[in-house]
Short mmCIF file of C-alpha atoms and ligand atoms in Angstrom, two decimals:
data_model
loop_
_atom_site.label_atom_id
_atom_site.label_comp_id
_atom_site.label_asym_id
_atom_site.label_seq_id
_atom_site.Cartn_x
_atom_site.Cartn_y
_atom_site.Cartn_z
CA UNK X 161 114.48 137.19 11.35
CA UNK X 162 112.75 136.52 8.08
CA UNK X 163 116.18 135.16 6.62
CA UNK X 164 116.28 132.62 9.68
CA UNK X 165 113.12 131.27 9.20
CA UNK X 166 113.33 130.75 5.58
CA UNK X 167 116.92 129.00 6.25
CA UNK X 168 115.09 126.87 8.94
CA UNK X 169 112.45 125.92 6.52
CA UNK X 170 115.29 125.11 3.63
CA UNK X 171 117.18 122.90 5.82
CA UNK X 172 114.00 120.91 7.23
CA UNK X 173 113.52 120.36 3.34
CA UNK X 174 116.89 119.65 2.65
CA UNK X 175 116.70 116.49 5.65
CA UNK X 176 113.57 115.42 3.93
CA UNK X 177 115.03 114.87 0.57
CA UNK X 178 117.52 111.76 0.54
CA UNK X 179 119.84 113.35 -1.96
CA UNK X 180 120.39 116.45 -0.61
CA UNK X 181 124.39 117.20 -0.65
CA UNK X 182 124.91 113.81 -2.28
CA UNK X 183 122.82 114.06 -5.48
CA UNK X 184 121.24 116.91 -7.16
CA UNK X 185 120.91 118.24 -10.79
CA UNK X 186 123.54 120.90 -9.92
CA UNK X 187 126.07 118.60 -8.92
CA UNK X 188 128.11 116.61 -11.82
CA UNK X 189 131.47 114.99 -11.49
CA UNK X 190 132.82 113.06 -14.34
CA UNK X 191 134.06 109.14 -13.93
CA UNK X 192 137.28 108.94 -12.00
CA UNK X 193 139.86 106.39 -12.88
CA UNK X 194 138.45 103.68 -10.43
CA UNK X 195 134.66 104.38 -11.10
CA UNK X 196 132.56 102.21 -13.58
CA UNK X 197 130.70 103.41 -16.55
CA UNK X 198 129.06 101.45 -19.33
CA UNK X 199 127.27 101.74 -22.58
CA UNK X 200 124.28 103.54 -21.39
CA UNK X 201 124.62 107.17 -21.70
CA UNK X 202 121.81 107.84 -19.28
CA UNK X 203 123.13 105.42 -16.47
CA UNK X 204 126.40 107.00 -16.82
CA UNK X 205 124.90 110.40 -16.29
CA UNK X 206 123.25 109.86 -13.35
CA UNK X 207 126.26 108.10 -11.95
CA UNK X 208 127.93 111.49 -12.77
CA UNK X 209 125.42 113.54 -10.77
CA UNK X 210 124.98 110.83 -7.98
CA UNK X 211 121.43 110.09 -8.45
CA UNK X 212 122.96 106.36 -8.95
CA UNK X 213 126.36 105.47 -7.12
CA UNK X 214 129.37 107.89 -8.18
CA UNK X 215 131.44 104.69 -8.23
CA UNK X 216 129.07 102.68 -10.53
CA UNK X 217 128.95 99.68 -8.60
CA UNK X 218 126.17 97.87 -6.62
CA UNK X 219 123.22 99.45 -8.55
CA UNK X 220 120.07 97.86 -6.87
CA UNK X 221 116.33 98.13 -7.67
CA UNK X 222 116.11 100.65 -4.80
CA UNK X 223 118.84 102.84 -6.39
CA UNK X 224 117.18 102.58 -9.80
CA UNK X 225 114.03 103.26 -8.35
CA UNK X 226 115.08 106.54 -6.54
CA UNK X 227 117.63 107.47 -9.17
CA UNK X 228 115.27 107.38 -12.03
CA UNK X 229 112.51 108.95 -9.95
CA UNK X 230 114.57 112.04 -8.85
CA UNK X 231 116.15 112.85 -11.91
CA UNK X 232 113.48 112.04 -14.47
CA UNK X 233 110.39 111.69 -12.68
CA UNK X 234 109.95 108.15 -13.94
CA UNK X 235 107.34 106.09 -11.82
CA UNK X 236 108.50 103.36 -9.63
CA UNK X 237 106.90 100.51 -11.27
CA UNK X 238 108.46 101.83 -14.57
CA UNK X 239 111.96 101.99 -12.86
CA UNK X 240 111.63 98.56 -11.31
CA UNK X 241 110.85 97.03 -14.39
CA UNK X 242 113.91 98.47 -16.11
CA UNK X 243 115.41 97.02 -13.26
CA UNK X 244 114.07 93.65 -13.90
CA UNK X 245 115.31 93.83 -17.44
CA UNK X 246 118.71 94.79 -16.83
CA UNK X 247 119.41 92.15 -13.88
CA UNK X 248 120.07 89.39 -16.34
CA UNK X 249 123.60 90.80 -16.74
CA UNK X 250 124.64 89.92 -13.41
CA UNK X 251 125.34 86.11 -13.50
CA UNK X 252 124.72 85.29 -10.25
CA UNK X 253 121.57 83.51 -9.28
CA UNK X 254 118.90 85.67 -7.85
CA UNK X 255 121.30 88.79 -8.00
CA UNK X 256 119.96 92.01 -6.47
CA UNK X 257 122.30 94.86 -8.12
CA UNK X 258 124.33 95.10 -11.20
CA UNK X 259 127.02 96.90 -11.98
CA UNK X 260 128.54 99.73 -14.64
CA UNK X 261 131.53 98.32 -16.42
CA UNK X 262 135.23 98.11 -15.07
CA UNK X 263 137.23 98.73 -17.61
CA UNK X 264 137.13 101.73 -19.85
CA UNK X 265 139.56 100.44 -22.80
CA UNK X 266 138.55 96.90 -23.75
CA UNK X 267 135.79 94.28 -22.76
CA UNK X 268 136.67 92.19 -19.74
CA UNK X 269 135.40 89.08 -18.24
CA UNK X 270 133.64 90.74 -15.49
CA UNK X 271 131.75 92.95 -17.63
CA UNK X 272 127.97 93.09 -17.06
CA UNK X 273 126.11 95.66 -19.14
CA UNK X 274 129.00 95.58 -21.81
CA UNK X 275 128.51 92.05 -22.37
CA UNK X 276 128.05 91.81 -26.08
CA UNK X 277 123.92 90.68 -27.17
CA UNK X 278 122.73 90.42 -23.65
CA UNK X 279 121.66 94.06 -23.77
CA UNK X 280 124.39 95.55 -25.51
CA UNK X 281 123.92 95.54 -29.07
CA UNK X 282 125.28 96.46 -32.66
CA UNK X 283 124.28 99.75 -34.60
CA UNK X 284 124.22 102.22 -31.30
CA UNK X 285 123.91 105.89 -31.87
CA UNK X 286 127.15 106.78 -30.27
CA UNK X 287 129.14 103.57 -29.71
CA UNK X 288 130.86 101.42 -31.93
CA UNK X 289 130.02 97.88 -32.87
CA UNK X 290 132.06 95.09 -30.90
CA UNK X 291 133.49 93.66 -33.68
CA UNK X 292 135.41 96.83 -34.32
CA UNK X 293 136.63 97.25 -30.76
CA UNK X 294 134.98 99.28 -27.71
CA UNK X 295 131.39 98.86 -27.58
CA UNK X 296 130.74 100.94 -24.72
CA UNK X 297 132.57 104.35 -24.42
CA UNK X 298 131.33 107.14 -26.40
CA UNK X 299 132.45 107.48 -29.80
CA UNK X 300 132.37 110.89 -31.68
CA UNK X 301 132.74 109.00 -35.24
CA UNK X 302 130.16 107.13 -34.42
CA UNK X 303 127.67 110.24 -33.12
CA UNK X 304 128.99 112.11 -36.00
CA UNK X 305 127.36 109.50 -38.27
CA UNK X 306 123.95 109.57 -36.14
CA UNK X 307 123.98 113.44 -36.16
CA UNK X 308 123.97 113.81 -40.02
CA UNK X 309 120.37 112.87 -39.60
CA UNK X 310 119.31 115.11 -37.35
CA UNK X 311 118.71 117.71 -39.99
CA UNK X 312 116.75 120.63 -37.88
CA UNK X 313 117.54 122.12 -34.67
CA UNK X 314 114.16 120.37 -33.32
CA UNK X 315 114.34 116.47 -33.80
CA UNK X 316 111.24 114.61 -34.81
CA UNK X 317 110.50 110.92 -34.69
CA UNK X 318 111.52 110.70 -38.31
CA UNK X 319 114.87 112.13 -37.63
CA UNK X 320 115.63 109.71 -34.81
CA UNK X 321 114.45 106.81 -37.08
CA UNK X 322 116.48 107.87 -39.98
CA UNK X 323 119.59 107.91 -37.94
CA UNK X 324 118.84 104.29 -36.34
CA UNK X 325 118.05 102.91 -39.44
CA UNK X 326 121.54 104.52 -40.80
CA UNK X 327 123.68 103.01 -38.41
CA UNK X 328 121.97 99.48 -38.88
CA UNK X 329 122.91 99.84 -42.48
CA UNK X 330 125.91 100.97 -42.05
CA UNK X 331 126.63 98.06 -39.17
CA UNK X 332 125.16 95.10 -41.81
CA UNK X 333 127.62 96.61 -44.64
CA UNK X 334 130.63 96.62 -42.72
CA UNK X 335 130.36 94.58 -39.78
CA UNK X 336 130.52 90.72 -40.56
CA UNK X 337 129.07 89.72 -37.16
CA UNK X 338 125.99 92.16 -37.55
CA UNK X 339 123.30 91.00 -35.35
CA UNK X 340 119.85 92.62 -34.50
CA UNK X 341 117.36 90.33 -33.35
CA UNK X 342 113.66 91.13 -32.58
CA UNK X 343 114.47 91.70 -28.95
CA UNK X 344 117.48 93.84 -29.98
CA UNK X 345 114.74 95.95 -31.76
CA UNK X 346 112.48 96.58 -28.98
CA UNK X 347 115.45 97.69 -27.02
CA UNK X 348 116.51 99.73 -29.86
CA UNK X 349 113.13 101.47 -30.26
CA UNK X 350 113.06 102.38 -26.24
CA UNK X 351 116.42 103.71 -26.43
CA UNK X 352 115.64 105.90 -29.84
CA UNK X 353 112.63 107.19 -27.53
CA UNK X 354 114.55 107.79 -24.71
CA UNK X 355 115.88 111.48 -26.08
CA UNK X 356 112.07 112.50 -26.34
CA UNK X 357 111.10 110.89 -22.96
CA UNK X 358 113.70 112.76 -20.69
CA UNK X 359 114.33 115.70 -22.69
CA UNK X 360 111.46 116.36 -25.13
CA UNK X 361 107.82 116.43 -25.90
CA UNK X 362 106.23 113.04 -25.64
CA UNK X 363 103.00 114.20 -27.17
CA UNK X 364 104.51 115.82 -30.23
CA UNK X 365 107.30 113.38 -30.52
CA UNK X 366 110.10 116.15 -30.79
CA UNK X 367 112.70 116.90 -28.92
CA UNK X 368 115.35 120.33 -28.71
CA UNK X 369 118.58 118.63 -30.75
CA UNK X 370 121.18 120.64 -28.71
CA UNK X 371 119.67 118.84 -25.38
CA UNK X 372 120.31 115.67 -26.87
CA UNK X 373 123.93 116.44 -28.32
CA UNK X 374 124.71 117.92 -24.89
CA UNK X 375 123.47 114.88 -23.10
CA UNK X 376 125.68 112.54 -25.19
CA UNK X 377 128.79 114.39 -25.52
CA UNK X 378 129.05 115.40 -21.69
CA UNK X 379 127.13 112.55 -20.05
CA UNK X 380 125.49 115.48 -18.19
CA UNK X 381 121.75 116.30 -17.88
CA UNK X 382 121.32 119.57 -20.15
CA UNK X 383 120.30 122.20 -17.15
CA UNK X 384 122.83 124.59 -18.67
CA UNK X 385 120.60 124.66 -21.59
CA UNK X 386 117.41 125.36 -19.74
CA UNK X 387 116.14 121.89 -19.27
CA UNK X 388 114.32 120.73 -16.33
CA UNK X 389 113.13 117.39 -14.77
CA UNK X 390 109.53 116.81 -16.16
CA UNK X 391 106.81 118.05 -13.81
CA UNK X 392 104.61 115.06 -14.90
CA UNK X 393 105.34 111.54 -13.94
CA UNK X 394 106.74 109.26 -16.85
CA UNK X 395 105.20 106.05 -16.98
CA UNK X 396 105.53 102.74 -19.07
CA UNK X 397 102.79 103.69 -21.49
CA UNK X 398 104.37 106.85 -22.45
CA UNK X 399 107.78 104.74 -23.35
CA UNK X 400 105.49 102.57 -25.32
CA UNK X 401 103.70 105.05 -27.06
CA UNK X 402 106.87 107.07 -28.27
CA UNK X 403 108.73 103.64 -29.37
CA UNK X 404 105.70 102.88 -31.39
CA UNK X 405 106.15 106.51 -32.84
CA UNK X 406 109.89 105.80 -33.72
CA UNK X 407 108.84 102.24 -35.02
CA UNK X 408 106.30 103.73 -37.25
CA UNK X 409 108.64 106.20 -38.50
CA UNK X 410 111.17 103.49 -39.66
CA UNK X 411 108.96 102.54 -42.18
CA UNK X 412 110.22 104.02 -45.71
CA UNK X 413 107.11 103.53 -47.69
CA UNK X 414 105.15 106.71 -47.64
CA UNK X 415 101.81 105.29 -48.25
CA UNK X 416 101.87 101.88 -46.41
CA UNK X 417 98.46 101.34 -46.23
CA UNK X 418 98.27 100.73 -50.28
CA UNK X 419 101.35 98.25 -49.97
CA UNK X 420 99.28 96.22 -47.70
CA UNK X 421 96.43 96.34 -50.09
CA UNK X 422 98.56 95.09 -52.44
CA UNK X 423 100.39 92.34 -50.91
CA UNK X 424 96.84 91.04 -49.44
CA UNK X 425 95.69 90.68 -53.28
CA UNK X 426 98.93 89.05 -54.18
CA UNK X 427 98.66 89.91 -57.76
CA UNK X 428 102.10 91.10 -58.21
CA UNK X 429 103.27 87.53 -57.82
CA UNK X 430 100.88 85.08 -58.70
CA UNK X 431 98.51 86.82 -61.60
CA UNK X 432 96.07 87.93 -58.90
CA UNK X 433 93.58 85.09 -59.31
CA UNK X 434 94.08 83.52 -56.07
C1 LIG T 239 117.84 100.18 -15.61
C2 LIG T 239 117.83 101.15 -16.48
C3 LIG T 239 118.75 101.23 -17.72
C4 LIG T 239 119.32 99.86 -17.98
C5 LIG T 239 120.01 98.84 -17.36
C6 LIG T 239 120.02 100.60 -19.46
C7 LIG T 239 120.80 99.94 -20.09
C8 LIG T 239 121.48 100.28 -21.41
C9 LIG T 239 122.20 99.75 -22.32
C10 LIG T 239 123.13 97.97 -21.89
C11 LIG T 239 122.55 100.42 -23.44
C12 LIG T 239 123.60 99.85 -24.60
C13 LIG T 239 122.86 99.72 -25.98
C14 LIG T 239 123.45 99.45 -26.96
O1 LIG T 239 124.46 98.56 -27.23
O2 LIG T 239 123.32 100.68 -27.54
C15 LIG T 239 121.66 101.30 -23.31
C16 LIG T 239 121.49 102.37 -24.30
C17 LIG T 239 120.89 103.49 -24.30
N1 LIG T 239 120.19 103.80 -23.08
FE1 LIG T 239 120.09 102.89 -21.13
N2 LIG T 239 119.39 101.64 -19.69
C18 LIG T 239 118.47 102.21 -18.65
C19 LIG T 239 118.18 103.60 -18.54
C20 LIG T 239 117.97 104.48 -19.45
C21 LIG T 239 117.20 105.50 -19.28
C22 LIG T 239 116.13 105.93 -18.26
C23 LIG T 239 117.31 106.28 -20.57
C24 LIG T 239 117.08 107.64 -20.96
C25 LIG T 239 115.66 108.02 -20.53
C26 LIG T 239 118.48 105.38 -21.27
C27 LIG T 239 118.95 105.80 -22.72
C28 LIG T 239 119.54 105.00 -23.42
C29 LIG T 239 119.89 105.49 -24.68
C30 LIG T 239 119.87 106.81 -25.18
C31 LIG T 239 120.93 104.34 -24.99
C32 LIG T 239 121.40 104.55 -26.54
C33 LIG T 239 122.86 104.85 -26.52
C34 LIG T 239 123.38 104.49 -28.08
O3 LIG T 239 122.75 104.14 -29.32
O4 LIG T 239 124.73 104.96 -28.24
N3 LIG T 239 118.84 104.46 -20.75
N4 LIG T 239 121.13 101.20 -22.02
C1 LIG T 240 129.05 95.47 -4.83
O1 LIG T 240 129.63 95.31 -6.14
C2 LIG T 240 130.74 94.31 -6.09
C3 LIG T 240 131.16 94.10 -7.78
O2 LIG T 240 131.38 95.50 -8.43
C4 LIG T 240 130.67 93.10 -5.49
O3 LIG T 240 131.64 92.44 -5.72
C5 LIG T 240 130.05 92.95 -4.03
O4 LIG T 240 129.52 91.84 -3.63
C6 LIG T 240 129.09 93.87 -4.13
N1 LIG T 240 128.71 94.43 -2.75
C7 LIG T 240 127.16 94.50 -2.36
C8 LIG T 240 127.27 94.89 -1.07
O5 LIG T 240 126.56 93.87 -3.07
C1 LIG T 241 117.11 81.77 -6.05
O1 LIG T 241 115.70 81.95 -5.99
C2 LIG T 241 114.77 80.73 -6.19
C3 LIG T 241 113.37 81.30 -5.97
O2 LIG T 241 113.08 82.17 -5.11
C4 LIG T 241 115.38 79.63 -5.40
O3 LIG T 241 114.95 78.31 -5.18
C5 LIG T 241 116.69 79.47 -5.40
O4 LIG T 241 117.31 78.66 -4.28
C6 LIG T 241 117.68 80.70 -5.17
N1 LIG T 241 119.23 80.25 -5.54
C7 LIG T 241 120.10 80.96 -4.84
C8 LIG T 241 121.39 80.52 -5.36
O5 LIG T 241 119.98 81.69 -4.01
C1 LIG T 242 135.33 104.95 -32.82
O1 LIG T 242 134.77 104.07 -34.17
C2 LIG T 242 135.38 103.85 -34.81
C3 LIG T 242 134.62 103.17 -36.14
O2 LIG T 242 134.14 101.96 -35.61
C4 LIG T 242 136.67 103.41 -34.95
O3 LIG T 242 137.37 103.05 -36.12
C5 LIG T 242 137.51 104.30 -33.87
O4 LIG T 242 138.71 103.60 -33.52
C6 LIG T 242 136.63 104.42 -32.78
N1 LIG T 242 137.38 105.47 -32.15
C7 LIG T 242 137.53 105.10 -30.73
C8 LIG T 242 138.32 106.24 -30.12
O5 LIG T 242 137.47 104.17 -30.03
C1 LIG T 243 132.36 115.48 -35.38
O1 LIG T 243 131.76 116.64 -36.10
C2 LIG T 243 131.84 117.80 -35.47
C3 LIG T 243 131.28 118.80 -36.34
O2 LIG T 243 129.95 119.28 -36.24
C4 LIG T 243 133.50 118.19 -35.82
O3 LIG T 243 134.03 119.47 -35.33
C5 LIG T 243 134.47 116.91 -35.40
O4 LIG T 243 135.63 117.34 -35.91
C6 LIG T 243 133.88 115.77 -35.62
N1 LIG T 243 134.71 114.86 -34.83
C7 LIG T 243 135.03 113.35 -35.57
C8 LIG T 243 135.73 112.68 -34.60
O5 LIG T 243 134.59 112.87 -36.72
C1 LIG T 244 113.05 123.16 -37.37
O1 LIG T 244 112.75 123.47 -35.94
C2 LIG T 244 112.19 124.77 -35.51
C3 LIG T 244 112.32 124.79 -34.35
O2 LIG T 244 113.64 124.61 -33.69
C4 LIG T 244 110.70 124.81 -36.34
O3 LIG T 244 110.41 125.92 -36.40
C5 LIG T 244 110.89 124.31 -37.92
O4 LIG T 244 109.33 124.19 -38.11
C6 LIG T 244 111.57 122.95 -38.06
N1 LIG T 244 111.55 123.07 -39.35
C7 LIG T 244 111.24 121.86 -40.00
C8 LIG T 244 111.55 121.87 -41.64
O5 LIG T 244 110.87 120.98 -39.32
C1 LIG T 245 103.74 119.48 -26.70
O1 LIG T 245 103.49 119.38 -28.19
C2 LIG T 245 101.99 119.64 -28.09
C3 LIG T 245 101.51 119.47 -29.71
O2 LIG T 245 101.48 117.91 -29.87
C4 LIG T 245 101.76 120.95 -27.77
O3 LIG T 245 100.20 121.50 -27.67
C5 LIG T 245 102.54 121.42 -26.56
O4 LIG T 245 101.91 122.79 -26.00
C6 LIG T 245 103.85 120.92 -26.61
N1 LIG T 245 104.37 121.22 -25.17
C7 LIG T 245 105.52 121.88 -24.94
C8 LIG T 245 105.55 122.05 -23.29
O5 LIG T 245 105.76 122.76 -25.86
C1 LIG T 246 101.47 104.00 -35.48
O1 LIG T 246 100.85 103.51 -36.77
C2 LIG T 246 99.77 103.11 -36.35
C3 LIG T 246 99.25 102.30 -38.17
O2 LIG T 246 99.29 103.50 -39.08
C4 LIG T 246 98.73 103.71 -35.93
O3 LIG T 246 97.48 103.03 -35.92
C5 LIG T 246 99.10 104.27 -34.65
O4 LIG T 246 98.27 105.27 -34.14
C6 LIG T 246 100.45 104.86 -34.83
N1 LIG T 246 101.25 105.09 -33.56
C7 LIG T 246 101.60 106.48 -33.10
C8 LIG T 246 102.04 106.27 -31.78
O5 LIG T 246 101.72 107.31 -33.69
#
């Protein structure tokens, strides 16, 4: 009797959850041949888990709010804002959906997220630059470059910042079309904060390296390693704060306040008498 009751209770809960049977963290299947995937490891991951459409198509505001909410506990206004920033990739006016990208092997005219220098940019942590070929499929060679700077089992904002700087310097050195605008920088800082936001400790600005590597390499949520969806809701202010931590950590000067003082006095350049 007790068993029957609890089964009834469970199926009641199951009916209340819009994702039951379709999306849950334990369900995971990589993309099939006709499924679309793109340059964002998290959108790919969420599609693999059915938190977003598994075929990678027709991603609407509602699906983003639902998917980021269920999988990562993002609040709906944050998810909605992210959709607003993404929708520019669909060339139709007043588009209500975007897609992950059709062609895994090369850029194609119907690509949306893959379009170079719209959202997709140079010096990614795990993808090659557009100039060198495929800008959207996970690339182990590139990711290994990134991982060289992840020097402890707990990553800090500074290690993440170091890997970002290193990827930019490599790109600027070897890619004659290297482009990285102020807008790219804002997106890039958000992407660098993402591992801490999704899998780490937002107040300390740290994250377990094993979780981040597993996520990038498998495009799968790292539940197998003990990760769980955050209990606290993630809001825009959290992303802004962690992005600022990363941004601060990109400064290579160890006593920035002294540099600011010298620059204000101007005495290095003009004799200091102004
Ligand atoms: C509407 C939601 C989202 C859209 C449209 C989106 C789109 C993108 C795009 C276009 C890129 C490629 C940038 C590049 O060239 O490196 C990217 C990268 C990335 N995204 Fe997302 N993203 C979304 C949500 C998220 C979320 C929620 C997370 C995790 C919390 C995330 C984590 C990342 C990371 C870590 C990268 C960097 C990958 C790399 O550098 O190799 N994204 N995203
Ligand atoms: C779904 O996406 C495809 C492109 O992948 C598009 O042609 C189609 O119009 C979309 N359908 C809806 C219902 O939005
Ligand atoms: C897009 O929306 C704007 C403002 O709502 C409207 O003026 C315009 O006609 C719409 N365009 C299309 C193609 O529906
Ligand atoms: C990975 O990136 C490197 C460097 O851009 C490139 O030479 C290599 O062909 C890429 N590998 C794959 C599998 O695309
Ligand atoms: C990446 O690094 C791992 C060791 O951490 C190594 O086993 C693997 O061969 C490397 N892959 C590439 C493509 O460089
Ligand atoms: C490396 O990470 C471990 C925990 O994973 C931590 O106890 C230790 O203090 C860290 N070491 C350094 C040098 O940051
Ligand atoms: C996160 O880091 C803070 C220190 O910044 C610490 O007080 C807190 O216990 C940590 N949270 C977890 C879940 O480890
Ligand atoms: C970033 O650095 C500024 C200037 O030192 C500091 O006021 C701010 O609190 C730092 N931000 C974070 C999130 O650590």
